[in-house]
mmCIF file of N, CA and C in Angstrom:
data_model
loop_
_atom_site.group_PDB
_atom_site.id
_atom_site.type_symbol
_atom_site.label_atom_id
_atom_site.label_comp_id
_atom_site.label_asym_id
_atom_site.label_seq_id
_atom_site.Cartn_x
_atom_site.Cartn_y
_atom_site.Cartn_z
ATOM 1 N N UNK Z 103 0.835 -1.182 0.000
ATOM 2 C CA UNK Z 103 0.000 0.000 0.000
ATOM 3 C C UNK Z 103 0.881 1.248 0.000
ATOM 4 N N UNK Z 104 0.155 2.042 -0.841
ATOM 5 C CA UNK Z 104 1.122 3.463 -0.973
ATOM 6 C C UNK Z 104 0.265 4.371 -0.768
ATOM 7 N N UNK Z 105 0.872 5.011 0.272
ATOM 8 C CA UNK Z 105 0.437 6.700 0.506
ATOM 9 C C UNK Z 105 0.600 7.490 -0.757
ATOM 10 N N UNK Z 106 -0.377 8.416 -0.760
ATOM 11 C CA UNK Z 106 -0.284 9.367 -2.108
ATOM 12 C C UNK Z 106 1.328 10.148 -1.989
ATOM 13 N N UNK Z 107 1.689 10.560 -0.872
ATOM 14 C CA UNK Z 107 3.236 11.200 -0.770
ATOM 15 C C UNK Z 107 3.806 10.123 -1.742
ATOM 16 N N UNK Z 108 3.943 8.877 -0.918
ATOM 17 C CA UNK Z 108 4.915 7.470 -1.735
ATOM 18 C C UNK Z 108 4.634 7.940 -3.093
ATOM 19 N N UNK Z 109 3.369 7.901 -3.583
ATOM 20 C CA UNK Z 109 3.246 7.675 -5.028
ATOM 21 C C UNK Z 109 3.979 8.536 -5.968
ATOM 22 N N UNK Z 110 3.444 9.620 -5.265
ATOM 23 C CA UNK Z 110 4.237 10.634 -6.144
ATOM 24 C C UNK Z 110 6.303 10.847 -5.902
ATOM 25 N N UNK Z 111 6.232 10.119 -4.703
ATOM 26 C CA UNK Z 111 7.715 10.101 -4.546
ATOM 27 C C UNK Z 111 8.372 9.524 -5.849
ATOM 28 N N UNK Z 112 7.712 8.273 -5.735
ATOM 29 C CA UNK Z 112 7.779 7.138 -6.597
ATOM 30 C C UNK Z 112 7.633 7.404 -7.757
ATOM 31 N N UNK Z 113 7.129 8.131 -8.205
ATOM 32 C CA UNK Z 113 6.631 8.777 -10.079
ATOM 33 C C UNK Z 113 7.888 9.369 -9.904
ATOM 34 N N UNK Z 114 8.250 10.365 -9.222
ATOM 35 C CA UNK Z 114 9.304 11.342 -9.211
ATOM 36 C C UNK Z 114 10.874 10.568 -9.429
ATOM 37 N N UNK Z 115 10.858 10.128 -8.645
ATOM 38 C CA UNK Z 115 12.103 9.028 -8.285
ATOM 39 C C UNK Z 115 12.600 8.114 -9.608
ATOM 40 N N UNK Z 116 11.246 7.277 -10.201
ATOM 41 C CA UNK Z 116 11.218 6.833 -11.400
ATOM 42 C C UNK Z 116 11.353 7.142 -12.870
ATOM 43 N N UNK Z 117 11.394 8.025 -12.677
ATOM 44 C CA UNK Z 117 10.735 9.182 -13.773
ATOM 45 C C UNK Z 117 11.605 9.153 -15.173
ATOM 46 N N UNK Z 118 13.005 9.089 -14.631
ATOM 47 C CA UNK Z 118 13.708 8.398 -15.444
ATOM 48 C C UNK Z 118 13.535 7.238 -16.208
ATOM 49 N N UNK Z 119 13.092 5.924 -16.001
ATOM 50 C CA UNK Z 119 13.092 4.744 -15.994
ATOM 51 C C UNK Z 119 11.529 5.212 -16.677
ATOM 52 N N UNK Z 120 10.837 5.674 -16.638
ATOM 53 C CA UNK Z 120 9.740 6.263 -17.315
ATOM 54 C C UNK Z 120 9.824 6.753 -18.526
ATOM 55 N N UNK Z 121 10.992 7.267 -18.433
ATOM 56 C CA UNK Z 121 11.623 8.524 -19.997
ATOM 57 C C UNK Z 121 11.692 7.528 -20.831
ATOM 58 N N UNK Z 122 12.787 5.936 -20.110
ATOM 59 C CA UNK Z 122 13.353 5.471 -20.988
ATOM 60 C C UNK Z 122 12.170 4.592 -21.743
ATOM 61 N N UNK Z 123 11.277 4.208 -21.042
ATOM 62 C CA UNK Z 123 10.077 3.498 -21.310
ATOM 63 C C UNK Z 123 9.854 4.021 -22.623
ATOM 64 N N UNK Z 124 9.087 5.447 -22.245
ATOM 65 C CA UNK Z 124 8.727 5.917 -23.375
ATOM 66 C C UNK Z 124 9.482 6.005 -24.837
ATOM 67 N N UNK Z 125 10.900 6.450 -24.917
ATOM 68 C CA UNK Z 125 11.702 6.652 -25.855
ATOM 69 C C UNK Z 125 12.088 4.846 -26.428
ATOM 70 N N UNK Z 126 12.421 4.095 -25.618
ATOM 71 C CA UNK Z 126 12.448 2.589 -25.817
ATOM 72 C C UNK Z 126 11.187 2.018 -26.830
ATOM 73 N N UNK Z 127 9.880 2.384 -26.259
ATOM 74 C CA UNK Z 127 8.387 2.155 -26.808
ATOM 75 C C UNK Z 127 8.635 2.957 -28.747
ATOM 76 N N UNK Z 128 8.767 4.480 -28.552
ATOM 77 C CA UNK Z 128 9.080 4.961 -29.644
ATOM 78 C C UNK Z 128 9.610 4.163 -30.784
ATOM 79 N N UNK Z 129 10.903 3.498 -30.375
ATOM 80 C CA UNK Z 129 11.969 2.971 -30.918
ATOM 81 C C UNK Z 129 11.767 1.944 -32.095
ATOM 82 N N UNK Z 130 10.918 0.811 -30.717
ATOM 83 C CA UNK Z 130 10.688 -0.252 -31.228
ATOM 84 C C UNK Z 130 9.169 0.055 -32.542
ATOM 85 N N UNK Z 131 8.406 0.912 -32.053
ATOM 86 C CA UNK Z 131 7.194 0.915 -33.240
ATOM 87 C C UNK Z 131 8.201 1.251 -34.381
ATOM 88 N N UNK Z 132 8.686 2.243 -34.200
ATOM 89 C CA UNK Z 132 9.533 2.786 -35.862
ATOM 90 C C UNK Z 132 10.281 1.844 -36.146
ATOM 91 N N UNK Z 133 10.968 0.962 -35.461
ATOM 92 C CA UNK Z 133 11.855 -0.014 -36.398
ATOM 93 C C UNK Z 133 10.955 -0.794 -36.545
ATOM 94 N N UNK Z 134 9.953 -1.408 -35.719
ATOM 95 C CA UNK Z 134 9.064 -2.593 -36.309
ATOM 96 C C UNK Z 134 8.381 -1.879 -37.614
ATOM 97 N N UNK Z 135 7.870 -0.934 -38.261
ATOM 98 C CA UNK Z 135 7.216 -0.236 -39.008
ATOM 99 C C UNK Z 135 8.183 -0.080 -40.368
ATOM 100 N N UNK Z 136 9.269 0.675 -39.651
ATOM 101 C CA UNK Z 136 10.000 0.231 -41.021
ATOM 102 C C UNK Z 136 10.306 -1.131 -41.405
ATOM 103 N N UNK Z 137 10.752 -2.181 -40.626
ATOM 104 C CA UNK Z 137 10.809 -3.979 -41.028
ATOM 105 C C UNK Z 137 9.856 -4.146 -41.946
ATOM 106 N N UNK Z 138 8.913 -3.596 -41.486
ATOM 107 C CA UNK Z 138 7.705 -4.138 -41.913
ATOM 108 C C UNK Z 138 7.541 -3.705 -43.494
ATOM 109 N N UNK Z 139 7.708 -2.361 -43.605
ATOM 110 C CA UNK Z 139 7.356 -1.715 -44.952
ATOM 111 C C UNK Z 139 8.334 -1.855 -46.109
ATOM 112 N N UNK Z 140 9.872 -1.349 -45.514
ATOM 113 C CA UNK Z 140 11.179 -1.993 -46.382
ATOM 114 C C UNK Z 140 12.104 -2.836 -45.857
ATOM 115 N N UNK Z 141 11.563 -3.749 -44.798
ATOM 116 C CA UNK Z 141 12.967 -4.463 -44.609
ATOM 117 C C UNK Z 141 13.855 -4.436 -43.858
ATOM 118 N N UNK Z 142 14.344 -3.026 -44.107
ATOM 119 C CA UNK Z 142 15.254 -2.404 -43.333
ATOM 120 C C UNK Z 142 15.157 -1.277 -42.392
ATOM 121 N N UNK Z 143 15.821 -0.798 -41.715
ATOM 122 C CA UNK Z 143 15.937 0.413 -40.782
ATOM 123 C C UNK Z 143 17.213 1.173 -40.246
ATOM 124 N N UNK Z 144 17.147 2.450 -40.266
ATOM 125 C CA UNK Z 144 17.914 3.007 -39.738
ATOM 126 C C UNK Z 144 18.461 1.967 -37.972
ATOM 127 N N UNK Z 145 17.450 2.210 -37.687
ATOM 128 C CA UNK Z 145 17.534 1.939 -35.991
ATOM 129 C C UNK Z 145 18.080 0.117 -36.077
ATOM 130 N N UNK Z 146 18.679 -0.127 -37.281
ATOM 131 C CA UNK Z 146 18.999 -1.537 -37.085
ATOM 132 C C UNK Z 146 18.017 -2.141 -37.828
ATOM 133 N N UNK Z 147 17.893 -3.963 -36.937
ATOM 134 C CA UNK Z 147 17.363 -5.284 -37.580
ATOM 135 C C UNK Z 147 16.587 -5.658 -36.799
ATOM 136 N N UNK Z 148 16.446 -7.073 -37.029
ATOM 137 C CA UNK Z 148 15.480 -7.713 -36.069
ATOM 138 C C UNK Z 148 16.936 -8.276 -34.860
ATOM 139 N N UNK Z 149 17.815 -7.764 -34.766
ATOM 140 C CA UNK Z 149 18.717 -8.457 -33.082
ATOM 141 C C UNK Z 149 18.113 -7.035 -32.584
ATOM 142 N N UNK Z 150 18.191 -5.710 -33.351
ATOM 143 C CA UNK Z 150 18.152 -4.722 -32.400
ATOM 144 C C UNK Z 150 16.552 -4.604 -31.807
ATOM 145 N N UNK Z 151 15.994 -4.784 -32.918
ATOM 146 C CA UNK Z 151 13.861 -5.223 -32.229
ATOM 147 C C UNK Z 151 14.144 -5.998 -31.091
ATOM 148 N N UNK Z 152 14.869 -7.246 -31.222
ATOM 149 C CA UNK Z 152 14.818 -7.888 -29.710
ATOM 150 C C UNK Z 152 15.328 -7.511 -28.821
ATOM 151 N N UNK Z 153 16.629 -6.607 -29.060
ATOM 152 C CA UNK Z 153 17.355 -6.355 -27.709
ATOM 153 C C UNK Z 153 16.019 -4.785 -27.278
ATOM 154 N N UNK Z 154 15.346 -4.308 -28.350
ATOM 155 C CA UNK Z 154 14.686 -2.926 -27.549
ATOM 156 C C UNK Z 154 13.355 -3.795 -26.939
ATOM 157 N N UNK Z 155 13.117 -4.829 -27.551
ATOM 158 C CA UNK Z 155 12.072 -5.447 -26.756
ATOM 159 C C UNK Z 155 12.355 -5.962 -25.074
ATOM 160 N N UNK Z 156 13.635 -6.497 -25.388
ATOM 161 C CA UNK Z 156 13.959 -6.858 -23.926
ATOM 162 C C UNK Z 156 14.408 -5.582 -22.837
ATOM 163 N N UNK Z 157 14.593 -4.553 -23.627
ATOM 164 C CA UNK Z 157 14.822 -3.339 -22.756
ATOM 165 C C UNK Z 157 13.341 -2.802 -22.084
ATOM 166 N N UNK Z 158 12.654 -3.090 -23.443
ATOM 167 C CA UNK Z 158 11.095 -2.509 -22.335
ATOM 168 C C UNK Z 158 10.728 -3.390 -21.811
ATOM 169 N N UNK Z 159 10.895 -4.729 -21.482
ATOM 170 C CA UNK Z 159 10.262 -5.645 -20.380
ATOM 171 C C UNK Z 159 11.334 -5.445 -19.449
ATOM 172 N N UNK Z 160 12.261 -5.314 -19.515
ATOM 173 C CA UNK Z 160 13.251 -4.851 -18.225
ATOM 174 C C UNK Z 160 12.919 -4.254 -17.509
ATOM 175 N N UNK Z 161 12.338 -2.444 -18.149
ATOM 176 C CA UNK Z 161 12.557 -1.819 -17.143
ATOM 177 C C UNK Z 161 10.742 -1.272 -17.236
ATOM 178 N N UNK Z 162 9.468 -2.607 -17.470
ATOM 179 C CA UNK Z 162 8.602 -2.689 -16.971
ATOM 180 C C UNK Z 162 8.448 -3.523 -15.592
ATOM 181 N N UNK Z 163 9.336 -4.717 -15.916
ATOM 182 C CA UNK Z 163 9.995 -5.526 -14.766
ATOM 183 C C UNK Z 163 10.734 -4.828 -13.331
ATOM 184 N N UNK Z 164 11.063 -3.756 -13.855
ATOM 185 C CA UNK Z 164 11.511 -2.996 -12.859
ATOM 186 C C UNK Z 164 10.521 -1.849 -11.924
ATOM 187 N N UNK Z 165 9.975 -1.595 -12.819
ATOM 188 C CA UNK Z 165 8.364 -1.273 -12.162
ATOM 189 C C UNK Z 165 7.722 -2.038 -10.888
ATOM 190 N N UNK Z 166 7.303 -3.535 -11.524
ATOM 191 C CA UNK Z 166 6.811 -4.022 -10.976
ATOM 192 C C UNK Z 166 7.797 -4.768 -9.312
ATOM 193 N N UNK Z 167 8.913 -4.208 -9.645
ATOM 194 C CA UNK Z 167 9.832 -4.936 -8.490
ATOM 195 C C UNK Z 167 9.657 -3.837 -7.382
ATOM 196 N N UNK Z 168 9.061 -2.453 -7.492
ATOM 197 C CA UNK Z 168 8.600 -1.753 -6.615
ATOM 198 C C UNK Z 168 7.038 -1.891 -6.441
ATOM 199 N N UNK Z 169 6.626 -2.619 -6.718
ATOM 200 C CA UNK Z 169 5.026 -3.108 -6.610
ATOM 201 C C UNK Z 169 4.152 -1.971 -7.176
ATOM 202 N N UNK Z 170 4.449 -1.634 -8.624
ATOM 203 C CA UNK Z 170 3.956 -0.562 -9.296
ATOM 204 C C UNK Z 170 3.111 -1.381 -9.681
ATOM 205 N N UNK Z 171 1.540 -1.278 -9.916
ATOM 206 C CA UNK Z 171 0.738 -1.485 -11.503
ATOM 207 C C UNK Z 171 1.135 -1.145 -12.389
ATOM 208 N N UNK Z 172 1.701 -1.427 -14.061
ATOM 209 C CA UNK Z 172 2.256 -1.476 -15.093
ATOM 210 C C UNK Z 172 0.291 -1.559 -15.777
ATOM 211 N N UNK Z 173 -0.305 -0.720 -16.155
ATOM 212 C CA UNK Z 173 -1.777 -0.983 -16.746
ATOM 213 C C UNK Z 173 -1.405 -0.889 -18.259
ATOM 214 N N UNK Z 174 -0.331 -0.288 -18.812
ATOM 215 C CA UNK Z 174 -0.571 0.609 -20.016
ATOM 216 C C UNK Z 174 0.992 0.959 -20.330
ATOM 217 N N UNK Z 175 1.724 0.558 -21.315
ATOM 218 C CA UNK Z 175 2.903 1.170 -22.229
ATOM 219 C C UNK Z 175 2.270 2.015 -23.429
ATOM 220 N N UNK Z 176 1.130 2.601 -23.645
ATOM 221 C CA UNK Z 176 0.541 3.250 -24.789
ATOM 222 C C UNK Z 176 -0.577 3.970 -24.577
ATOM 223 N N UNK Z 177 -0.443 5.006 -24.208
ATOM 224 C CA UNK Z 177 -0.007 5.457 -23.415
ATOM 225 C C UNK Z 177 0.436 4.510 -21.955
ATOM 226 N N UNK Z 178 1.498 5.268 -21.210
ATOM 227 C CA UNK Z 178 2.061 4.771 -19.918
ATOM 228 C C UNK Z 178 1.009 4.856 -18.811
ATOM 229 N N UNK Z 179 0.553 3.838 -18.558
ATOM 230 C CA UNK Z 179 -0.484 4.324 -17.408
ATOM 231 C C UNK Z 179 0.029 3.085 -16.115
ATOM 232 N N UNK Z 180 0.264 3.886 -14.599
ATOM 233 C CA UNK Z 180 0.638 3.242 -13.755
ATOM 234 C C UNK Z 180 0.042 3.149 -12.572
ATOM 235 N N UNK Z 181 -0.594 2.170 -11.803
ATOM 236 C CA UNK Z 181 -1.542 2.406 -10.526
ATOM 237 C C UNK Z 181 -0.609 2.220 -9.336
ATOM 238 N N UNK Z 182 -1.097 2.754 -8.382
ATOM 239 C CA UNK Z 182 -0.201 2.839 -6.781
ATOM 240 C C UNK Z 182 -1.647 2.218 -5.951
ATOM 241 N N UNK Z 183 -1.687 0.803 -5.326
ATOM 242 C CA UNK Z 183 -2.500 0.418 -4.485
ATOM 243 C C UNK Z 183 -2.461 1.403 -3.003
ATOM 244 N N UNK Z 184 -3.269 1.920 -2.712
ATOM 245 C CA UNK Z 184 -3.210 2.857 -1.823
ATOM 246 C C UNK Z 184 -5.143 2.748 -1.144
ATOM 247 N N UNK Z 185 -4.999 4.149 0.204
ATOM 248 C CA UNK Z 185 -6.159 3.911 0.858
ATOM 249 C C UNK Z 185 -6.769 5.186 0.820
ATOM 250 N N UNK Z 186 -7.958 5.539 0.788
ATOM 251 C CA UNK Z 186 -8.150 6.715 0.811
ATOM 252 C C UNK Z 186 -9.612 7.014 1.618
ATOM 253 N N UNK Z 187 -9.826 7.647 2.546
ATOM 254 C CA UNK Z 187 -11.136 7.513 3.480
ATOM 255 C C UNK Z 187 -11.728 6.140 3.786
ATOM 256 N N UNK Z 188 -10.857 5.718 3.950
ATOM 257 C CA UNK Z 188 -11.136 3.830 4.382
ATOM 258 C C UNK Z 188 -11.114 3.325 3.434
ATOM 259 N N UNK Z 189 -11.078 3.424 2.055
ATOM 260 C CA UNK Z 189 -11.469 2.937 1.058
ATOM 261 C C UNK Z 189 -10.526 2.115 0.021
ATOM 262 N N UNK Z 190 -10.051 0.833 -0.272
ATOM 263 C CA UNK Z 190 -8.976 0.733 -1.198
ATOM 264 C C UNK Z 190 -9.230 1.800 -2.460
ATOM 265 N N UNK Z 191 -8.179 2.078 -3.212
ATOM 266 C CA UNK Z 191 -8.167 2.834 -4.152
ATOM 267 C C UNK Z 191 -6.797 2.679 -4.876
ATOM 268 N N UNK Z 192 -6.764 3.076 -6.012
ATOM 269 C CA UNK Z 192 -5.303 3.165 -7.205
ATOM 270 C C UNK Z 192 -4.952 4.380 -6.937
ATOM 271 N N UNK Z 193 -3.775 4.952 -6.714
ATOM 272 C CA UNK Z 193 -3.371 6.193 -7.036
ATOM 273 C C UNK Z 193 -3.189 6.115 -8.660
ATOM 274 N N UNK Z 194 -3.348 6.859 -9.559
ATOM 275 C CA UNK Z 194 -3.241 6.979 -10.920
ATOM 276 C C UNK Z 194 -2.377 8.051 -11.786
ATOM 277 N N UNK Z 195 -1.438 7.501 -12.244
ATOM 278 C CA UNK Z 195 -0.859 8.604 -13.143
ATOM 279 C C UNK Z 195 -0.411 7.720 -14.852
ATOM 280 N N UNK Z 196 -0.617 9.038 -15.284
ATOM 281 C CA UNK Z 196 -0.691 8.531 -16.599
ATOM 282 C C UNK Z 196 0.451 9.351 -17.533
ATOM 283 N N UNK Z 197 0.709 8.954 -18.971
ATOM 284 C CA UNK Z 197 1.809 9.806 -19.608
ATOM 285 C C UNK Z 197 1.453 11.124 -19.868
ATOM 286 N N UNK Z 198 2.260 11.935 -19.184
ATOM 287 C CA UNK Z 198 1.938 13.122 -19.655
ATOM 288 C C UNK Z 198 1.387 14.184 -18.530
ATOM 289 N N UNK Z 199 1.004 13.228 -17.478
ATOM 290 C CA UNK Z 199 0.793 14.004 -16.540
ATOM 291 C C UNK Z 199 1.878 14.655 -15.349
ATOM 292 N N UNK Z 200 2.168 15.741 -14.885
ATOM 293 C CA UNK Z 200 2.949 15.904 -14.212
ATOM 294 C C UNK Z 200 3.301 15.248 -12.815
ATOM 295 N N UNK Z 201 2.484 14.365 -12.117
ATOM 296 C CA UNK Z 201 2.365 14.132 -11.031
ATOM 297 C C UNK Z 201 1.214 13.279 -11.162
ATOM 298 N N UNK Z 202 0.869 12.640 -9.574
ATOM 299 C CA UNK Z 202 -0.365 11.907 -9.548
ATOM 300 C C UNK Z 202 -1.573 12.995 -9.384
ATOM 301 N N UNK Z 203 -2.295 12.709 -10.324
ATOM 302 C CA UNK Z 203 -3.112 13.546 -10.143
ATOM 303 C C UNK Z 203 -4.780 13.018 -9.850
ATOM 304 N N UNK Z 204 -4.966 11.609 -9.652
ATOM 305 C CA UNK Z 204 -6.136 11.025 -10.081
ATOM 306 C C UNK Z 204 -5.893 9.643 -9.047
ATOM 307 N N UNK Z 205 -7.034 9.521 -8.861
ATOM 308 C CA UNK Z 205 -7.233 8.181 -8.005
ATOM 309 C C UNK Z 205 -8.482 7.602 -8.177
ATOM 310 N N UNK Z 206 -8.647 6.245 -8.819
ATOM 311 C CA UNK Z 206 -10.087 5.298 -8.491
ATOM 312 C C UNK Z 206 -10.272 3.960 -7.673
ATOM 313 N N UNK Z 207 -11.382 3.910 -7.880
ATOM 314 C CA UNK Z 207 -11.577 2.814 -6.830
ATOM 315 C C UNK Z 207 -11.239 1.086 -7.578
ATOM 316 N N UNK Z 208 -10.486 0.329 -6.989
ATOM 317 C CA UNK Z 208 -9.612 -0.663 -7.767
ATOM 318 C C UNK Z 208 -10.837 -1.446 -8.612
ATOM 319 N N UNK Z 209 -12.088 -1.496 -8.097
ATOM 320 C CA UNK Z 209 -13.249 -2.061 -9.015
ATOM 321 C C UNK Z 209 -14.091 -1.296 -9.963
ATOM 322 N N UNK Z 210 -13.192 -0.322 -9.961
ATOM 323 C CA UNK Z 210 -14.166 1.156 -11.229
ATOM 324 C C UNK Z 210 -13.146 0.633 -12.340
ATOM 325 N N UNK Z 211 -11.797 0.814 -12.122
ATOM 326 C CA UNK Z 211 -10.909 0.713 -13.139
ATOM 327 C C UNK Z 211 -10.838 2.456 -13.722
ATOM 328 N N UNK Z 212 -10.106 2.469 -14.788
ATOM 329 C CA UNK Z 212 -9.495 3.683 -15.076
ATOM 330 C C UNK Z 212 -11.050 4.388 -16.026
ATOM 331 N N UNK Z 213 -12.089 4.373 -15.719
ATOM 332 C CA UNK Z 213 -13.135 4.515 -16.158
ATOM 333 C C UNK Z 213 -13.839 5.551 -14.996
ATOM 334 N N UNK Z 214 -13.375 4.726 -14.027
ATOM 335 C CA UNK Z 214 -13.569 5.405 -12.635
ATOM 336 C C UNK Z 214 -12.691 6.819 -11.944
ATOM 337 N N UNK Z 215 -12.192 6.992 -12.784
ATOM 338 C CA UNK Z 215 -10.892 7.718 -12.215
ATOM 339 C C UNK Z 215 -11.266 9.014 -11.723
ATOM 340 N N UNK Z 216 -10.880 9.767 -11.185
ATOM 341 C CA UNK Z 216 -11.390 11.331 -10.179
ATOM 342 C C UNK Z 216 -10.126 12.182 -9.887
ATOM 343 N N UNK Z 217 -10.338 13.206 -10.559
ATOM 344 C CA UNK Z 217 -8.996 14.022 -9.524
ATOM 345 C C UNK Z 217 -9.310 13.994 -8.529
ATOM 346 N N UNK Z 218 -7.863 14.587 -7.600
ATOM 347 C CA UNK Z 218 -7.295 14.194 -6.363
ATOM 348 C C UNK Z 218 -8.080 15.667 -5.680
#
């Protein structure tokens, strides 16, 4: 369970490992896209598709070794199990947002979601 402080510590702290997510994610669509259309790519072959594939399960893997929810690489969407007026709840942050800004209830899902 994470306090909303934690969470956002934790976004903050990570944030890096977030960047790389994103730029890693980038990577792999454009080289899979070009494979796909000519063959070839700037960004390499199919060793370099696998090694950027194994870079984003790495450091989704690394997420989850701080007991992050991993919901979403497309956008990045990440839940923080947390409590809020007695209540279980997700802390929620998503790509693009500066901070946690949103929290739902773990049986609404991201449908449910509410600013803070």
């Amino acid at each position: 369970m994470f306090t909303l402080a934690q969470a956002r510590h934790l976004v903050a702290t990570l944030r890096p490992r977030v960047d790389e997510l994103i730029r890693v994610r980038a990577d792999l669509a454009e080289l899979r896209a070009d494979l796909a259309d000519h063959g070839v790519s700037a960004l390499g072959g199919l060793a370099e598709m696998k090694g950027l594939e194994a870079r984003l399960h790495a450091v989704v893997d690394e997420l989850h070794q701080h007991d992050i929810q991993v919901k979403g690489i497309a956008p990045v969407l990440l839940d923080f199990p947390g409590e809020r007026a007695g209540r279980a709840v997700l802390w929620c942050w998503l790509e693009g947002d500066s901070d946690v800004r949103w929290y739902h209830r773990a049986e609404c899902g991201f449908a449910g979601r509410r600013p803070l």
